[in-house]
Short mmCIF file of C-alpha atoms and ligand atoms in Angstrom, two decimals:
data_model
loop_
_atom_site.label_atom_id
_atom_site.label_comp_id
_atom_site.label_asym_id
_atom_site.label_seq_id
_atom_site.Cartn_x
_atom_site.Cartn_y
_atom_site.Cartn_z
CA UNK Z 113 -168.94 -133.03 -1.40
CA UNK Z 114 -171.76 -131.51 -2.80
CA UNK Z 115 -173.27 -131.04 -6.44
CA UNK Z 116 -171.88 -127.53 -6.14
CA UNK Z 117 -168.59 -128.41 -5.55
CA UNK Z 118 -168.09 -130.78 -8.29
CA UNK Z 119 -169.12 -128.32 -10.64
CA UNK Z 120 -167.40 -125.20 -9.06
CA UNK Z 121 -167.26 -122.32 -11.98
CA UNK Z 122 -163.96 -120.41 -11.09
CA UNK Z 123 -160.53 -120.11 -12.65
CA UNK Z 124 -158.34 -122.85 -14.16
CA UNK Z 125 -155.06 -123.46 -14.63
CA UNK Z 126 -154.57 -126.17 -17.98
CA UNK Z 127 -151.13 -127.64 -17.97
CA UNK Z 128 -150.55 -129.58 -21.36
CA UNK Z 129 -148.93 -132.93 -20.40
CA UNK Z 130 -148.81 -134.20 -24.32
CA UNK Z 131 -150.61 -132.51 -27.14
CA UNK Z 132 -153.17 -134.24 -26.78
CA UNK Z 133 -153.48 -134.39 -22.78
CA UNK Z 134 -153.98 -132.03 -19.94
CA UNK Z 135 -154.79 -131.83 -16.53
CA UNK Z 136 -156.50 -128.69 -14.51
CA UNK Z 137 -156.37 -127.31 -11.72
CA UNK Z 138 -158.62 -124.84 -9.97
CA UNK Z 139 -156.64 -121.52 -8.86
CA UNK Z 140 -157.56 -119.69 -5.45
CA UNK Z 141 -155.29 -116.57 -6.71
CA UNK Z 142 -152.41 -115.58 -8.54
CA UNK Z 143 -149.50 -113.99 -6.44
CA UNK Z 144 -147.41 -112.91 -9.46
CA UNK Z 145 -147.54 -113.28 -13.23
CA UNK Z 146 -145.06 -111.89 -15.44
CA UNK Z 147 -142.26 -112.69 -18.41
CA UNK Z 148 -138.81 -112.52 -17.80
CA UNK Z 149 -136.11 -112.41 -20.59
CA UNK Z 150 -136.21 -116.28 -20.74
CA UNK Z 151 -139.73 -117.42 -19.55
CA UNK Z 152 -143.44 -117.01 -18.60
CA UNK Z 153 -143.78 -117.24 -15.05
CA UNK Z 154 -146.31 -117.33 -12.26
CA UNK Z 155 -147.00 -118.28 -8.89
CA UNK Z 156 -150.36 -119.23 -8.50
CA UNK Z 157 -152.08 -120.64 -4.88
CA UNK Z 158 -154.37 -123.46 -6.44
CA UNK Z 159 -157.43 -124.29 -4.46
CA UNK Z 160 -156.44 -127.70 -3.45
CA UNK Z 161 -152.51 -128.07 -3.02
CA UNK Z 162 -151.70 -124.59 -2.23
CA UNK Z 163 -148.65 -122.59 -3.97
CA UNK Z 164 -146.88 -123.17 -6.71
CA UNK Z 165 -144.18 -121.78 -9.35
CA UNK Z 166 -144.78 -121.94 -12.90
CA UNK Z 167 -142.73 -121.45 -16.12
CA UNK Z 168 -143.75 -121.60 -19.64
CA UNK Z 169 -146.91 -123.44 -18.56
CA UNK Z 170 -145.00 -125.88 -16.91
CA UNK Z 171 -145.45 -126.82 -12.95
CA UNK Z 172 -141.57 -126.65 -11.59
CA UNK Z 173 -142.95 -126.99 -7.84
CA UNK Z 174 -145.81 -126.63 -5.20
CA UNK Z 175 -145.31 -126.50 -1.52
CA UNK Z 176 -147.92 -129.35 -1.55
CA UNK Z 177 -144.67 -132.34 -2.80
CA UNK Z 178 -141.87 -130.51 -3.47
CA UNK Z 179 -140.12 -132.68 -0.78
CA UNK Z 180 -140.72 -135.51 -2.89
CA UNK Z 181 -139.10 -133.87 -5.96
CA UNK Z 182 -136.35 -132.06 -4.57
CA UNK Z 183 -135.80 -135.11 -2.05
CA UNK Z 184 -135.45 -137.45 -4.98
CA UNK Z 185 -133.32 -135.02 -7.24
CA UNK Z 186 -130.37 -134.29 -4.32
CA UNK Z 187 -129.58 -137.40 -2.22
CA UNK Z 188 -129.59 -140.25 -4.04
CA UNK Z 189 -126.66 -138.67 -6.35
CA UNK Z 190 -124.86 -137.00 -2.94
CA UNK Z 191 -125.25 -139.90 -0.54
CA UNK Z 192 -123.60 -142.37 -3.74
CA UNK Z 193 -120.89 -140.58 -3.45
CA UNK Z 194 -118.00 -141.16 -0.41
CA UNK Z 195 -117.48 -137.49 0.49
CA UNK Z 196 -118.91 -134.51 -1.31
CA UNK Z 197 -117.81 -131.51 -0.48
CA UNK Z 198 -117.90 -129.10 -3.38
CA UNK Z 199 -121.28 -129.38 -5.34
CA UNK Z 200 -122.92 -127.47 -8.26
CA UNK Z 201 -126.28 -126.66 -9.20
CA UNK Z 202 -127.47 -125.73 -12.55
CA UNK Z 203 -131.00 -123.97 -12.39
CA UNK Z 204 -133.26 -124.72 -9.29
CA UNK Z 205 -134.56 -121.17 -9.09
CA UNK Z 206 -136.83 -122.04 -6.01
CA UNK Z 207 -133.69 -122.68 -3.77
CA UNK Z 208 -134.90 -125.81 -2.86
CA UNK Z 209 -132.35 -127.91 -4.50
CA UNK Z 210 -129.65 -126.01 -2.58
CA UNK Z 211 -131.66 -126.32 0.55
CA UNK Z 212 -131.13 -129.73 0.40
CA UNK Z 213 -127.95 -129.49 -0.65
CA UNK Z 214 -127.02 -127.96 2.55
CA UNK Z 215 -128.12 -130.15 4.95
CA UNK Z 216 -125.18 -132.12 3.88
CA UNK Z 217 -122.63 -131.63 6.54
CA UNK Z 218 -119.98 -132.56 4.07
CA UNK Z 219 -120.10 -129.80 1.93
CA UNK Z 220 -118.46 -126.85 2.58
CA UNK Z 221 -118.75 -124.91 -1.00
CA UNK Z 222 -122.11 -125.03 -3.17
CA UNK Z 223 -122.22 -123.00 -6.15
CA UNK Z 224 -125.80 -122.56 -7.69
CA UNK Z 225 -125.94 -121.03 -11.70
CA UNK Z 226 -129.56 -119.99 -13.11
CA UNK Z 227 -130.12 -118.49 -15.88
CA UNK Z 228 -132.89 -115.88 -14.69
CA UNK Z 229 -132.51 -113.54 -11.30
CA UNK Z 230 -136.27 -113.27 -11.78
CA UNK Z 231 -136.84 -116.46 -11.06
CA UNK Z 232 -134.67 -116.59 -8.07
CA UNK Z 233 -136.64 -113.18 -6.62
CA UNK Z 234 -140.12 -113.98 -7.40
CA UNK Z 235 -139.54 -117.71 -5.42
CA UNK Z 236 -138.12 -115.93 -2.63
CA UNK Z 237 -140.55 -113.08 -2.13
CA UNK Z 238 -143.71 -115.76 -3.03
CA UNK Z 239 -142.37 -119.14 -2.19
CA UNK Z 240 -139.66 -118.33 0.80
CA UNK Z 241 -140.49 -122.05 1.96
CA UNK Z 242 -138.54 -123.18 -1.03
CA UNK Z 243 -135.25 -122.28 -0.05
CA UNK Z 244 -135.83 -121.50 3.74
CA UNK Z 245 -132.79 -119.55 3.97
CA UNK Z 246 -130.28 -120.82 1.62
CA UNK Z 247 -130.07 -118.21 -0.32
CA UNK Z 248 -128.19 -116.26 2.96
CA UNK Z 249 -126.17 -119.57 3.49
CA UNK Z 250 -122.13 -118.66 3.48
CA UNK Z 251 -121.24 -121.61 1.44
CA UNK Z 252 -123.82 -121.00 -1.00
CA UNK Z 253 -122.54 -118.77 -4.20
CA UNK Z 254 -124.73 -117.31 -6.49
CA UNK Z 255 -124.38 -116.84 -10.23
CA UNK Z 256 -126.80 -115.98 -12.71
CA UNK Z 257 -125.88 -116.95 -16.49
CA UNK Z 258 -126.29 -119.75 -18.80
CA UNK Z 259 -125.32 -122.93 -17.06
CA UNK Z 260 -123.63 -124.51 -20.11
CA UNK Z 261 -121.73 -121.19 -20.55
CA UNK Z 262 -120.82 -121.36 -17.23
CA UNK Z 263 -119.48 -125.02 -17.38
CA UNK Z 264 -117.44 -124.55 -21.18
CA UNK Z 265 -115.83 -121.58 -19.05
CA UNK Z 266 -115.49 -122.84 -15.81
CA UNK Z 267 -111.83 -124.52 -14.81
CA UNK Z 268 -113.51 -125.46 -10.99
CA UNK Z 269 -113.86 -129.34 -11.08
CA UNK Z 270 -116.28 -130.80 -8.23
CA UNK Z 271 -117.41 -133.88 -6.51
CA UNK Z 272 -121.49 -133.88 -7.58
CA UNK Z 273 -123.26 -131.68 -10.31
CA UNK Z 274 -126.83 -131.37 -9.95
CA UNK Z 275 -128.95 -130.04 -12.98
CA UNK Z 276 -132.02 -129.06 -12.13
CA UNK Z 277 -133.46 -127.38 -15.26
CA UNK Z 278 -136.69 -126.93 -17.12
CA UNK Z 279 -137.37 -129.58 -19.26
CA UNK Z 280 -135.86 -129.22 -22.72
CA UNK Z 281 -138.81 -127.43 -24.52
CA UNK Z 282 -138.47 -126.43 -28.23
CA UNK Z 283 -137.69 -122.73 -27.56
CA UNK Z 284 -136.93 -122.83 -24.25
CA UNK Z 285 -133.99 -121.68 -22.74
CA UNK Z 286 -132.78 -125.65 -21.18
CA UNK Z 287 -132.08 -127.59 -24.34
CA UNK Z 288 -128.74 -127.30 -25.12
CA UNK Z 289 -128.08 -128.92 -21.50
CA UNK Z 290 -129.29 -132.37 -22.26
CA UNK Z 291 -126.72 -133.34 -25.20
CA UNK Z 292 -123.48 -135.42 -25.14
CA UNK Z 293 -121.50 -132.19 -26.09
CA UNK Z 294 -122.83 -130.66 -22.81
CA UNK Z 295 -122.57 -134.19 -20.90
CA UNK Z 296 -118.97 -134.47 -22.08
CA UNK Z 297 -118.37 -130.43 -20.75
CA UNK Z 298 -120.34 -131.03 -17.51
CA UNK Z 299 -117.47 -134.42 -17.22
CA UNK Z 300 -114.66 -132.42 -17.43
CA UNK Z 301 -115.35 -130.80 -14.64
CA UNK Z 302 -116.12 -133.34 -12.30
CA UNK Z 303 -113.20 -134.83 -9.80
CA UNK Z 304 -112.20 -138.25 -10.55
CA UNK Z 305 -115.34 -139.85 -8.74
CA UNK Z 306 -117.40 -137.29 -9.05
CA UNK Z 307 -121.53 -137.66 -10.29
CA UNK Z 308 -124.44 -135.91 -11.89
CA UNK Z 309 -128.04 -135.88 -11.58
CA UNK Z 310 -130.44 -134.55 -13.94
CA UNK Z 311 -134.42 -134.79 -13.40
CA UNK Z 312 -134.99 -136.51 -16.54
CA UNK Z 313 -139.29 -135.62 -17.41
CA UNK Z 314 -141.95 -137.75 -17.08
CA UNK Z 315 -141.42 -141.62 -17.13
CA UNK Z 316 -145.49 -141.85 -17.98
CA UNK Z 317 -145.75 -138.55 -20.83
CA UNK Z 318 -142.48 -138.59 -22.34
CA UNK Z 319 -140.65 -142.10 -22.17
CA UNK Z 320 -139.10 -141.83 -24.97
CA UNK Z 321 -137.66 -137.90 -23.46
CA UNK Z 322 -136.54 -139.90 -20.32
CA UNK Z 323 -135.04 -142.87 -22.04
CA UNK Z 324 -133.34 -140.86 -24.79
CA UNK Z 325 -131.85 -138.41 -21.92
CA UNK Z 326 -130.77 -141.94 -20.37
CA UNK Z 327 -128.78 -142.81 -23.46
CA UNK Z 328 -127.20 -139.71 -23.63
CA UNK Z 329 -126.03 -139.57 -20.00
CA UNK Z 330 -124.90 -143.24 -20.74
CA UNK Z 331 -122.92 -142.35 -24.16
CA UNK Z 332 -120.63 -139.80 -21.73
CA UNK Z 333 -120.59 -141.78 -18.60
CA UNK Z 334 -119.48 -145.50 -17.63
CA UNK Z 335 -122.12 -145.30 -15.17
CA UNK Z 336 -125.83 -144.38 -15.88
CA UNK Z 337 -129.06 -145.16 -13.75
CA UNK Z 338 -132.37 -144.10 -14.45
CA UNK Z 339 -134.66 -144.02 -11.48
CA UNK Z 340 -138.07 -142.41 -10.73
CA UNK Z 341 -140.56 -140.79 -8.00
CA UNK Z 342 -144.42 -140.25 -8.26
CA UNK Z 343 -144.72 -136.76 -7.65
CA UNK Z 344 -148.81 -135.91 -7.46
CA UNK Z 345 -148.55 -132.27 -8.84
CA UNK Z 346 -146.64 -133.43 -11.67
CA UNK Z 347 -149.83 -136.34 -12.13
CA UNK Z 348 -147.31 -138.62 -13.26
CA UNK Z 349 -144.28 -140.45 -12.39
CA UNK Z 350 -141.10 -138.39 -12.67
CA UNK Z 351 -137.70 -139.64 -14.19
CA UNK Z 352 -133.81 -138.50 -13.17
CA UNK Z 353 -130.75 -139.46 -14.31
CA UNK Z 354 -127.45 -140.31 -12.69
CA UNK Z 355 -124.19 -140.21 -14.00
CA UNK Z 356 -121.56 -141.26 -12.40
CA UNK Z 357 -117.20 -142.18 -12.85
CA UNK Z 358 -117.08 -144.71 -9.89
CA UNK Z 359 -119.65 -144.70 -8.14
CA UNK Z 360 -122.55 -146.78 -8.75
CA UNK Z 361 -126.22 -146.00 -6.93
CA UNK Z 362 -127.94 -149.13 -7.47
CA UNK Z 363 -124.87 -150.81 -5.38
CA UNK Z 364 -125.69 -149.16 -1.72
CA UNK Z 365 -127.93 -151.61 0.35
CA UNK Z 366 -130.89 -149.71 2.34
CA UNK Z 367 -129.01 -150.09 5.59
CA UNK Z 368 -125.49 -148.27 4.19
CA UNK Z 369 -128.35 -145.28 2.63
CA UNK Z 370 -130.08 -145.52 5.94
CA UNK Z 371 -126.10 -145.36 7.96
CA UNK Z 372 -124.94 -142.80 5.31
CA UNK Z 373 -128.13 -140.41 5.93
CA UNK Z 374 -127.60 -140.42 9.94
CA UNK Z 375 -124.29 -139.33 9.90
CA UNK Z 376 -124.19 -136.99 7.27
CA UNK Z 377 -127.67 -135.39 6.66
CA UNK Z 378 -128.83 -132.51 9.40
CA UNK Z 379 -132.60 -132.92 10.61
CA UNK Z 380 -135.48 -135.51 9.19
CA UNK Z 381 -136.08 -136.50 4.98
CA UNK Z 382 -139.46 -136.83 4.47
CA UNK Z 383 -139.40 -138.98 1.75
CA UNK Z 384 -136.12 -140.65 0.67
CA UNK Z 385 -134.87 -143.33 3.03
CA UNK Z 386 -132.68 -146.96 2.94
CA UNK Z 387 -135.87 -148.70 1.62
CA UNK Z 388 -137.10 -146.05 -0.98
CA UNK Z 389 -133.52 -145.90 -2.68
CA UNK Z 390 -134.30 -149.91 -3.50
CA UNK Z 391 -137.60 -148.82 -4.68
CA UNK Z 392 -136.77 -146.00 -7.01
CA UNK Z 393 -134.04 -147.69 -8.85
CA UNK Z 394 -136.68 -150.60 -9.62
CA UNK Z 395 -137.96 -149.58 -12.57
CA UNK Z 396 -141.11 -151.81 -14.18
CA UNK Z 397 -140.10 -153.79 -17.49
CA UNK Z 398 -141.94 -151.96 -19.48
CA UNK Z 399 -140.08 -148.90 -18.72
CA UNK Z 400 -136.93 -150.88 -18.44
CA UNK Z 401 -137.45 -152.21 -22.20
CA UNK Z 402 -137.90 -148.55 -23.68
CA UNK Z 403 -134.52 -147.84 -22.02
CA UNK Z 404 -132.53 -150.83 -23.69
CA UNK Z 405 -134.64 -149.87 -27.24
CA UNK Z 406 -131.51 -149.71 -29.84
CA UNK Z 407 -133.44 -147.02 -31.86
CA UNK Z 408 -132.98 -144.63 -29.22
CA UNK Z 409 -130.19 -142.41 -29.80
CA UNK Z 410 -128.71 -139.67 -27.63
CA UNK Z 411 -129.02 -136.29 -28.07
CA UNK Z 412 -126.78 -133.89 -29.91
CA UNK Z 413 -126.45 -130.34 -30.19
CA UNK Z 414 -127.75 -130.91 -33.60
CA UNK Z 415 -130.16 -133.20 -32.78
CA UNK Z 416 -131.44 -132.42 -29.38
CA UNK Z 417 -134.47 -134.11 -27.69
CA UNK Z 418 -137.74 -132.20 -27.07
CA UNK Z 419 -140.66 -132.74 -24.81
CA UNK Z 420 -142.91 -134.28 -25.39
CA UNK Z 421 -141.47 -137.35 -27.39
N1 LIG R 696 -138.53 -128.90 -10.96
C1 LIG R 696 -138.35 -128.39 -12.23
C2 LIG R 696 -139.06 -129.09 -13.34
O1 LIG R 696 -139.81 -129.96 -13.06
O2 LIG R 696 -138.86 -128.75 -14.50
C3 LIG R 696 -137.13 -127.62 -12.47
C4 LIG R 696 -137.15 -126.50 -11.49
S1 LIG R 696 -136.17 -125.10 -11.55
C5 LIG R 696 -137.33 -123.81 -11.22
C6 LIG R 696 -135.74 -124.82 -13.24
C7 LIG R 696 -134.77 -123.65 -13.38
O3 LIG R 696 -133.94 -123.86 -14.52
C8 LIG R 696 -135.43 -122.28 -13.58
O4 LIG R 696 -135.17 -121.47 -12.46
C9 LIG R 696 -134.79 -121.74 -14.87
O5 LIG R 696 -134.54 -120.34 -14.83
C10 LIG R 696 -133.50 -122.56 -14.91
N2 LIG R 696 -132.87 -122.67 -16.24
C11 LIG R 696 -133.45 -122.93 -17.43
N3 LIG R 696 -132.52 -122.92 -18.41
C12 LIG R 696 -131.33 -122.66 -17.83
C13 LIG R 696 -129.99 -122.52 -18.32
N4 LIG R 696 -129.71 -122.62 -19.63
N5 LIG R 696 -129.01 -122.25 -17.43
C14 LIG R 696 -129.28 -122.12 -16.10
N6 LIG R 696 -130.53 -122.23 -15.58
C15 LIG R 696 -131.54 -122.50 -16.44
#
């Protein structure tokens, strides 16, 4: 690397990680850059890691890891449970989450709910890797609305609800879906041993985010495990959430994940594996001890959590 590289002038994208933190990365072009009714949004090709969507300043994906994300967010929650066969997705705009959804050849009937069509067009125009063809899957139905609309109307109950949303911003069009009222709704409509996921933020930015959203899954459901992935385009690790009425995650040995994935997931994970379901659920002590911190309360739809906290 040369003296000119280091000190390349060019454009640069500045994603806040706290106030008071940032990191940059240098862009090779934008593709599109626009505002919908709910968001900012871009998809940018960076120099180094190649394409990515953005919302509200905020890194959702890049074709660089989003294996590792979307990898993390689906299976651990789908291979927990027995059998699922009907699954829903709030958000996950990219398709990607429903892409991996699919490869499940238990499910017959996935039905995905984001809030913003543009989303949903500008990924699969830009970033058709993302979904590779999900979108045109005939068990995949497609609605566009509010999620938590959709689940305080909805009388469908299923067997695993994945919520792959924005992180709750002040403003922002997610927050309402990370409070006990909506964790109580999003219960009612699961079948008796039925689970949810949620990516949870940043275990290294926002603990306290990730450990409050912890709480509040753990309020609603007997069963709550907090687990998380390094995911490099994030620069930080990244938390989730499972809830769960039976089943419990942290119960499966590597060899019944490793069993469970050969029978019942079509072609090769990249990431998640027997071994790396141990390793995710181990979560260091200091983490651990933010997560059993009594002052942490969950959130309400009068007192919601934010990001960064
Ligand atoms: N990987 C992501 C991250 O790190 O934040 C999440 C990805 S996905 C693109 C987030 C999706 O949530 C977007 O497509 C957005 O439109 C959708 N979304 C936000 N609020 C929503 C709501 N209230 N109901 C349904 N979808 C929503």
């Amino acid at each position: 690397m040369s003296i000119e590289d280091v000190s390349k002038e060019g454009t640069w994208f500045i994603e806040y990680n706290t106030p008071f933190s940032y990191h940059v990365r240098g862009i090779k072009r934008v593709l599109y850059s626009g505002v919908t009714k709910y968001q900012r949004i871009a998809v940018v090709e960076f120099e180094d890691i190649g394409r990515a969507l953005i919302l509200d300043g905020k890194t959702q994906s890049t074709l660089y890891d989003e294996f590792i994300y979307h990898e993390s967010l689906v299976h651990p929650a789908m291979i927990t449970h027995p059998n699922p066969r009907k699954v829903l997705i709030l958000g996950g705009g990219e398709g990607a989450t429903a892409r991996e959804v699919l490869r499940h050849k238990t499910v017959s009937e996935v039905t995905m709910v984001d809030i913003d069509d543009e989303v949903i067009k500008v990924s699969k125009e830009y970033l058709p890797e993302m979904s590779q063809g999900a979108f045109d899957d005939p068990r995949l139905k497609l609605v566009i609305g509010d999620g938590r609309k959709f689940i305080e109307e909805s009388r469908d109950k299923y067997d695993v609800i994945i919520l792959d949303l924005t992180d709750p911003l002040e403003g922002g069009p997610s927050y309402l879906l990370y409070t006990v009222e909506f964790y109580t709704a999003i219960k009612n409509r699961l079948n008796d041993d039925g689970i949810i996921v949620t990516q949870a933020t940043s275990t290294f930015y926002a603990l306290r985010t990730f450990a409050t959203i912890h709480r509040t899954i753990a309020a609603v459901f007997p069963i709550a495990r907090a687990y998380h992935v390094y995911v490099p385009s994030f620069d930080s690790t990244w938390g989730f959430v499972i809830g769960s009425l039976t089943h419990d995650p942290i119960t499966l040995t590597p060899e019944e994940v490793d069993s469970r994935i050969r029978s019942r997931i079509n072609g090769e994970l990249r990431f998640y594996e027997g071994a790396m379901h141990r390793v995710i659920f181990t979560l260091p002590r200091h983490i651990r001890a933010v997560l059993e911190d009594k002052t942490i309360k969950p959130a309400t739809d009068n007192n919601p959590t934010f990001l960064p906290a």
